[in-house]
XYZ file of C-alpha atoms in Angstrom:
498
model
C -19.268 10.932 47.424
C -22.918 10.232 46.931
C -23.709 6.930 48.712
C -25.654 5.553 45.694
C -22.783 6.354 43.363
C -20.334 4.925 45.764
C -22.290 1.693 45.954
C -22.471 1.377 42.178
C -18.702 2.047 41.896
C -18.030 -0.492 44.626
C -19.882 -3.313 42.857
C -18.300 -2.518 39.582
C -14.865 -2.513 41.312
C -15.588 -5.838 42.983
C -17.028 -7.702 40.022
C -14.187 -6.437 37.722
C -11.595 -7.532 40.280
C -13.141 -10.970 40.521
C -13.015 -11.464 36.812
C -9.411 -10.330 36.126
C -7.929 -10.932 39.562
C -6.171 -14.255 38.752
C -4.648 -12.874 35.511
C -3.499 -9.726 37.258
C -2.072 -11.844 40.097
C -0.015 -13.923 37.616
C 1.201 -10.863 35.728
C 2.127 -8.982 38.952
C 4.082 -11.971 40.346
C 5.954 -12.577 37.269
C 6.603 -8.906 36.749
C 8.216 -8.772 40.214
C 10.167 -11.993 39.466
C 11.778 -10.477 36.299
C 12.392 -7.038 37.667
C 16.144 -7.529 37.954
C 16.536 -9.992 35.195
C 19.368 -8.092 33.485
C 21.488 -7.752 36.600
C 20.949 -11.356 37.703
C 21.795 -12.778 34.366
C 24.795 -10.548 34.001
C 26.053 -11.539 37.441
C 25.549 -15.290 36.761
C 27.285 -14.925 33.419
C 30.195 -12.932 34.548
C 32.856 -15.706 34.217
C 31.796 -16.752 30.725
C 32.277 -13.157 29.351
C 35.944 -12.947 30.049
C 39.155 -14.483 28.724
C 42.668 -14.712 29.898
C 44.644 -12.361 27.705
C 47.748 -13.994 26.097
C 51.256 -12.571 26.101
C 51.461 -8.795 25.510
C 51.434 -7.978 21.899
C 49.424 -11.015 20.783
C 47.065 -9.687 18.023
C 43.339 -10.313 18.022
C 41.656 -12.132 15.251
C 39.656 -9.979 12.811
C 35.934 -9.901 13.175
C 35.534 -11.683 9.867
C 37.727 -14.500 11.220
C 35.560 -14.662 14.389
C 32.411 -14.811 12.376
C 33.855 -17.559 10.279
C 34.597 -19.524 13.453
C 30.961 -19.027 14.625
C 29.648 -20.184 11.270
C 31.845 -23.243 11.520
C 30.605 -24.025 15.066
C 26.960 -23.078 14.315
C 26.277 -23.744 10.654
C 22.528 -23.984 11.051
C 21.932 -20.399 12.053
C 23.606 -17.379 10.454
C 25.117 -14.622 12.734
C 22.800 -11.696 13.034
C 24.787 -9.249 15.140
C 28.164 -8.452 16.602
C 28.845 -6.638 19.894
C 32.296 -5.554 21.022
C 33.459 -4.254 24.463
C 36.321 -2.050 25.306
C 38.008 -4.249 27.905
C 40.978 -6.255 26.745
C 39.779 -9.419 28.516
C 36.247 -9.278 27.108
C 34.768 -11.687 24.653
C 33.101 -10.678 21.436
C 29.333 -11.539 21.450
C 27.797 -12.824 18.269
C 24.006 -13.031 17.977
C 22.594 -16.001 16.084
C 19.372 -15.534 14.341
C 16.909 -13.882 16.708
C 16.978 -16.332 19.572
C 20.517 -17.127 20.758
C 24.067 -15.963 20.849
C 27.551 -17.202 21.568
C 30.846 -15.727 22.952
C 34.008 -15.809 20.908
C 37.490 -15.518 22.400
C 39.041 -12.706 20.320
C 42.553 -14.177 20.519
C 41.923 -17.851 19.771
C 38.529 -17.913 18.113
C 37.167 -20.323 20.642
C 33.405 -20.317 20.472
C 31.681 -20.848 23.817
C 28.134 -21.051 24.966
C 26.889 -18.420 27.386
C 26.446 -19.385 31.016
C 23.514 -18.843 33.386
C 21.273 -21.264 31.468
C 19.232 -22.010 34.578
C 18.502 -18.381 35.178
C 17.759 -17.846 31.585
C 15.318 -20.627 31.510
C 13.618 -19.350 34.687
C 13.185 -15.860 33.230
C 11.996 -17.111 29.927
C 9.228 -19.017 31.780
C 8.336 -15.970 33.750
C 8.199 -13.750 30.642
C 6.034 -16.310 28.791
C 3.571 -16.256 31.688
C 3.715 -12.547 31.969
C 3.011 -11.774 28.395
C 0.598 -14.438 27.208
C 0.056 -16.813 30.150
C 2.491 -19.311 28.658
C 0.188 -19.975 25.743
C 1.800 -21.436 22.602
C 1.044 -21.450 18.891
C -2.174 -19.976 17.846
C -3.279 -19.677 21.442
C -0.724 -16.949 22.013
C -2.965 -14.356 20.420
C -5.667 -15.369 22.915
C -3.270 -15.184 25.810
C -2.035 -11.760 24.626
C -5.585 -10.501 24.267
C -6.419 -11.654 27.843
C -3.302 -10.090 29.483
C -3.898 -6.897 27.540
C -7.430 -6.550 28.683
C -6.426 -7.528 32.277
C -3.888 -4.730 32.276
C -6.517 -2.158 31.178
C -8.888 -3.543 33.891
C -6.146 -3.249 36.542
C -5.683 0.390 35.583
C -9.459 0.850 36.028
C -9.380 -0.898 39.407
C -6.676 1.362 40.601
C -8.563 4.509 39.668
C -11.897 3.333 41.105
C -10.066 2.068 44.144
C -8.825 5.597 44.827
C -12.352 6.904 44.872
C -13.547 4.141 47.117
C -10.673 4.699 49.476
C -11.251 8.472 49.640
C -12.041 9.270 53.299
C -15.091 11.207 54.318
C -13.135 13.253 56.725
C -9.520 14.267 56.354
C -8.165 14.031 59.863
C -5.573 11.883 61.573
C -8.052 9.663 63.184
C -9.828 8.885 60.016
C -6.693 8.628 57.930
C -4.454 6.473 60.115
C -6.329 3.221 59.562
C -6.062 3.429 55.845
C -2.454 4.799 55.567
C -0.559 2.266 57.608
C -0.748 -1.288 58.911
C -2.502 -1.895 62.206
C -1.393 -4.585 64.600
C -3.577 -7.264 66.073
C -6.136 -7.368 63.315
C -7.506 -10.651 62.021
C -9.841 -11.875 59.293
C -11.877 -9.292 57.446
C -10.465 -6.258 59.370
C -6.863 -7.332 58.598
C -7.540 -7.908 54.881
C -9.392 -4.582 54.606
C -6.542 -2.808 56.310
C -3.916 -4.426 53.999
C -5.984 -3.765 50.876
C -6.263 -0.134 51.709
C -2.667 0.582 52.781
C -1.017 -1.410 49.961
C -3.389 0.050 47.407
C -2.727 3.545 48.575
C 1.042 3.500 48.596
C 1.412 1.410 45.417
C -1.206 3.243 43.350
C 0.964 5.889 41.778
C 3.451 3.281 40.608
C 0.798 0.876 39.388
C -0.938 3.609 37.385
C 2.354 4.300 35.604
C 2.977 0.623 35.006
C -0.478 -0.155 33.726
C -0.824 2.999 31.598
C 2.551 2.576 30.055
C 1.708 -1.145 29.461
C -1.357 -0.153 27.561
C 0.722 2.053 25.357
C 3.060 -0.759 24.681
C 0.301 -3.213 23.985
C -2.187 -1.268 21.850
C -1.518 0.781 18.749
C -4.290 3.236 19.541
C -2.673 3.993 22.896
C 0.692 4.422 21.342
C -0.697 6.686 18.666
C -2.370 8.721 21.321
C 0.982 9.599 22.783
C 2.075 11.071 19.460
C -1.165 12.842 18.895
C -1.165 14.439 22.328
C 2.432 15.695 21.768
C 1.529 17.196 18.384
C 3.419 14.565 16.290
C 2.331 12.281 13.507
C 1.845 8.736 14.777
C 4.198 6.243 13.065
C 2.753 3.937 10.540
C 3.787 0.755 12.410
C 3.099 -0.010 16.030
C 6.101 0.293 18.241
C 9.236 2.395 17.976
C 9.761 4.685 14.987
C 12.471 3.465 12.669
C 14.425 6.123 10.857
C 14.303 6.207 7.137
C 17.104 4.111 5.462
C 20.243 6.090 4.931
C 21.222 6.386 1.321
C 24.675 5.079 0.495
C 26.418 6.570 -2.578
C 26.741 4.036 -5.300
C 30.315 2.691 -5.290
C 32.411 2.105 -8.373
C 32.000 -1.363 -9.878
C 34.175 -3.889 -8.139
C 34.520 -1.774 -4.912
C 34.718 -4.017 -1.875
C 33.361 -3.000 1.520
C 35.778 -1.994 4.291
C 36.650 -4.660 6.811
C 34.441 -4.825 9.861
C 37.349 -3.824 12.107
C 37.814 -0.645 10.063
C 34.135 0.150 10.375
C 34.117 -0.395 14.120
C 37.298 1.662 14.501
C 35.571 4.523 12.673
C 32.611 4.454 15.008
C 34.913 4.135 18.095
C 36.821 7.213 16.969
C 33.715 9.391 17.168
C 32.283 7.882 20.346
C 32.895 9.099 23.844
C 33.852 6.514 26.468
C 31.663 3.820 25.048
C 30.379 0.779 26.810
C 29.342 -1.330 23.854
C 29.120 -1.077 20.134
C 26.755 -3.320 18.199
C 26.386 -3.956 14.489
C 23.258 -5.661 13.287
C 24.165 -8.025 10.449
C 21.895 -8.722 7.541
C 20.002 -11.905 8.268
C 18.019 -14.085 5.784
C 14.303 -13.613 6.383
C 12.880 -16.205 8.740
C 16.173 -17.204 10.166
C 16.096 -17.897 13.834
C 17.858 -19.994 16.432
C 16.512 -23.344 17.298
C 14.752 -23.220 20.628
C 14.513 -19.422 20.504
C 11.354 -17.455 20.210
C 9.785 -17.865 16.866
C 10.395 -15.233 14.293
C 7.735 -12.609 14.517
C 6.536 -13.542 17.980
C 5.421 -10.277 19.501
C 7.118 -8.887 22.437
C 4.799 -6.062 23.034
C 5.431 -4.277 19.753
C 7.330 -5.685 17.011
C 8.335 -8.424 19.306
C 8.384 -6.620 22.509
C 8.004 -8.228 25.760
C 5.003 -6.372 26.820
C 2.919 -7.468 23.924
C 0.099 -9.317 25.354
C -0.069 -7.287 28.452
C 2.165 -5.118 30.396
C 4.635 -6.632 32.588
C 3.417 -6.946 36.029
C 0.329 -5.052 35.330
C 0.978 -4.022 38.422
C 4.158 -4.090 36.634
C 4.246 -6.151 33.520
C 8.729 -5.229 33.096
C 6.807 -4.735 32.815
C 7.881 -4.751 27.921
C 5.872 -7.247 31.619
C 4.362 -6.171 32.473
C 5.093 -5.843 28.800
C 8.776 -5.416 28.607
C 9.674 -3.844 25.303
C 9.168 -3.206 21.793
C 12.057 -4.324 19.933
C 13.032 -7.627 18.459
C 12.718 -10.640 20.538
C 15.040 -11.131 23.346
C 16.700 -14.307 22.622
C 16.984 -16.859 25.270
C 20.431 -18.217 26.067
C 22.129 -15.315 24.599
C 25.052 -13.766 26.368
C 24.833 -10.497 28.011
C 24.112 -7.856 25.448
C 23.138 -10.332 22.835
C 19.463 -10.755 23.593
C 17.570 -8.929 20.897
C 16.397 -5.498 21.682
C 13.610 -5.478 24.083
C 12.354 -2.078 23.478
C 12.753 1.143 21.636
C 15.758 2.605 23.264
C 17.925 2.377 20.215
C 17.312 5.158 17.819
C 16.484 2.702 15.098
C 14.690 0.658 17.666
C 13.944 -2.400 15.527
C 15.326 -5.556 16.952
C 18.949 -6.293 16.868
C 21.124 -7.599 19.674
C 20.825 -5.966 22.914
C 23.817 -3.853 23.809
C 25.947 -4.939 26.712
C 24.524 -3.668 29.868
C 21.777 -1.887 28.069
C 18.345 -1.846 29.433
C 15.928 -4.123 27.743
C 15.167 -2.537 24.437
C 18.515 -1.235 23.455
C 19.061 -3.088 20.202
C 20.687 -1.992 17.037
C 18.869 -1.182 13.884
C 16.900 -4.166 12.673
C 18.163 -5.643 9.519
C 20.370 -2.743 8.525
C 23.909 -2.997 7.580
C 25.950 -6.175 7.645
C 29.520 -7.011 6.803
C 28.892 -5.998 3.205
C 26.243 -3.363 3.912
C 24.041 -4.732 1.274
C 20.610 -6.295 0.969
C 17.104 -5.352 1.940
C 16.255 -4.180 5.356
C 15.047 -7.283 7.182
C 11.310 -7.498 7.088
C 10.889 -3.866 6.231
C 10.753 -3.851 2.460
C 13.726 -1.498 2.285
C 15.105 -0.364 -1.058
C 17.468 -2.590 -2.987
C 21.075 -1.863 -3.319
C 23.790 -1.050 -0.748
C 22.619 -0.245 2.761
C 24.429 1.638 5.395
C 26.046 -0.222 8.223
C 24.049 0.805 11.312
C 25.877 0.690 14.665
C 24.274 1.157 18.047
C 26.516 2.773 20.536
C 26.066 3.017 24.279
C 28.301 5.549 25.989
C 29.143 5.509 29.645
C 27.959 9.051 30.355
C 24.370 9.229 29.049
C 20.978 10.573 29.785
C 18.507 9.197 29.799
C 19.910 5.908 31.035
C 18.382 4.099 28.157
C 19.685 6.392 25.534
C 21.918 5.141 22.776
C 23.243 6.526 19.487
C 22.823 5.052 16.004
C 25.756 5.649 13.641
C 25.262 4.892 9.928
C 28.393 4.331 7.971
C 29.048 3.972 4.285
C 30.393 0.318 4.331
C 32.649 1.093 1.349
C 34.427 4.082 2.743
C 33.816 3.806 6.498
C 32.622 7.393 6.363
C 29.834 8.528 8.730
C 26.611 9.196 6.829
C 24.384 10.035 9.704
C 24.365 9.961 13.559
C 21.125 9.836 15.403
C 20.794 10.371 19.206
C 18.015 10.537 21.676
C 18.004 14.345 21.330
C 17.113 13.900 17.720
C 13.816 12.262 18.526
C 10.616 14.217 18.247
C 8.613 14.763 21.409
C 6.235 12.053 20.796
C 9.026 9.544 20.318
C 10.826 10.753 23.435
C 7.679 10.308 25.563
C 6.913 7.010 24.000
C 10.476 5.774 24.803
C 10.264 7.055 28.331
C 6.949 5.155 28.867
C 8.533 2.033 27.639
C 11.337 2.093 30.191
C 9.186 3.560 32.979
C 7.082 0.351 32.608
C 10.024 -1.737 33.692
C 11.571 0.837 35.958
C 14.771 0.897 33.933
C 14.373 4.475 33.087
C 15.453 5.344 36.678
C 18.091 2.503 37.044
C 18.056 -0.018 39.750
C 16.079 2.353 42.039
C 13.261 2.422 39.504
C 13.393 -1.332 39.046
C 13.178 -1.840 42.831
C 10.078 0.432 42.989
C 8.444 -1.320 40.117
C 9.154 -4.738 41.751
C 7.786 -3.694 45.123
C 4.596 -2.275 43.494
C 4.182 -5.454 41.460
C 4.600 -7.554 44.624
C 2.135 -5.385 46.380
C -0.371 -5.972 43.513
C -0.132 -9.714 44.379
C -1.429 -8.895 47.932
C -4.147 -6.591 46.504
C -5.393 -9.661 44.520
C -5.211 -11.920 47.569
C -6.962 -9.464 49.918
C -9.549 -8.580 47.266
C -10.564 -12.245 46.876
C -10.478 -12.844 50.617
C -12.911 -9.916 51.198
C -15.167 -11.065 48.491
C -15.241 -14.608 49.826
C -16.257 -13.298 53.232
C -18.888 -11.164 51.659
C -20.476 -13.918 49.543
C -19.745 -16.897 51.809
C -20.248 -15.613 55.289
C -19.149 -17.986 58.190
C -22.075 -19.361 60.079
C -21.791 -18.472 63.705
C -22.434 -21.561 65.743
C -23.520 -20.835 69.288
C -23.340 -23.636 71.717
C -26.528 -24.243 73.587
C -25.710 -23.551 77.256
C -26.710 -26.411 79.510
C -28.818 -25.384 82.544
C -26.727 -24.741 85.570
C -27.203 -27.285 88.405
C -29.409 -25.991 91.142
C -27.744 -26.358 94.492
C -29.868 -27.778 97.212
C -30.821 -25.424 99.964
C -28.454 -25.516 102.815
C -29.705 -27.114 105.998
C -29.983 -25.046 108.953
C -29.731 -26.081 112.571
C -33.348 -25.344 112.837
C -34.283 -28.072 110.434
C -31.966 -30.641 111.873
C -33.563 -33.798 113.280
């Protein structure tokens, strides 16, 4: 590289790093901290999700009876979703508004709070820092803008860092000091070695995390994905929601089928399912006390990555941004946090399916016990709406894939089934980017890689500042003035003796 160009690039790299380094460091650390949030919360909440089955043959309560128990226990917040699981000893999860959820014993109707509150509180704090630097109220928009710009700047730092790293000679002697850690180094030499080695090995992952974070955070970047794949960008930022499914007008006085009958119809056509979630119609503006405010962005339409990718160096991460679905309610049981991303075909909010990667919610505002009403916040047509179920099957690819089954609530007949395979190429790429950002697209291995890269970014920030400090504030070398050595008197000889 031309020395003058290299010098210009170096100073741009250095100044940019000094400006955004602290924000990148916060996003990277929090991104690493929340990398395994789903697994940790599920593990900590494992006991609360199970019940002791009564004597054989004891019937379960109907879902309507369970919802009535929840309304009785939590009258201030209407149920917004129901998730069922195939195991006989599993609870039924009921989402409340958009910020919380409870467990219901399907045999007794006991309503219990989810466990793991300490972990949930910790992850909530980390997510708030990750997305908008824990700003609140009107300041969230400012925090979101700062983390979004910092994410783009980090992508720029990664690319320019590669050019600055590029060795003049490609041989073992020249490459070894910048490809692996060297022992015995101190001060500037050590920091320079760490900066080069960590930057080199983490760069591919950080580029994916930051680039996908930009797609999550900015509409222009999201639209670019669709344009490059030859598809029309969606009108709204975030996942594309399918058009409302038309329900044949029932005869006057026709009552909807019971929820159990609707769930049974979905189970019948699903293969080895893990969870089935129905999003219930919720009055606009309803939300759980203490949960995230209605409409608070989470990257896109409430995604976690809004405001800056998760970890930006991994902002999860939708965390660096961590998703584009409805807000993920704090305190909700496993599977009941609102969708974090766009994994669900409808992709708009809804409770997060059990064990689903963040972003696997049901269709937002569609369906409900009666299948009627306007789609929440979407200005849907008046009249009966299809009951939209999100189904996660055990054998699926990609790992974040889920199916949306739309039923006629009056006949329990399937009107439409939408799977990942039905997405256009732009939506498929967009969804992959969402889950590559958190590593969930590749399971726990991908999450581990994203976490390590995010943690490595913390050291890049540290070594970058350390090298800059030594450059601008050099240590003064103090040299002690050597005192003159004493002159030994000449030795007496026998000749001079008296």
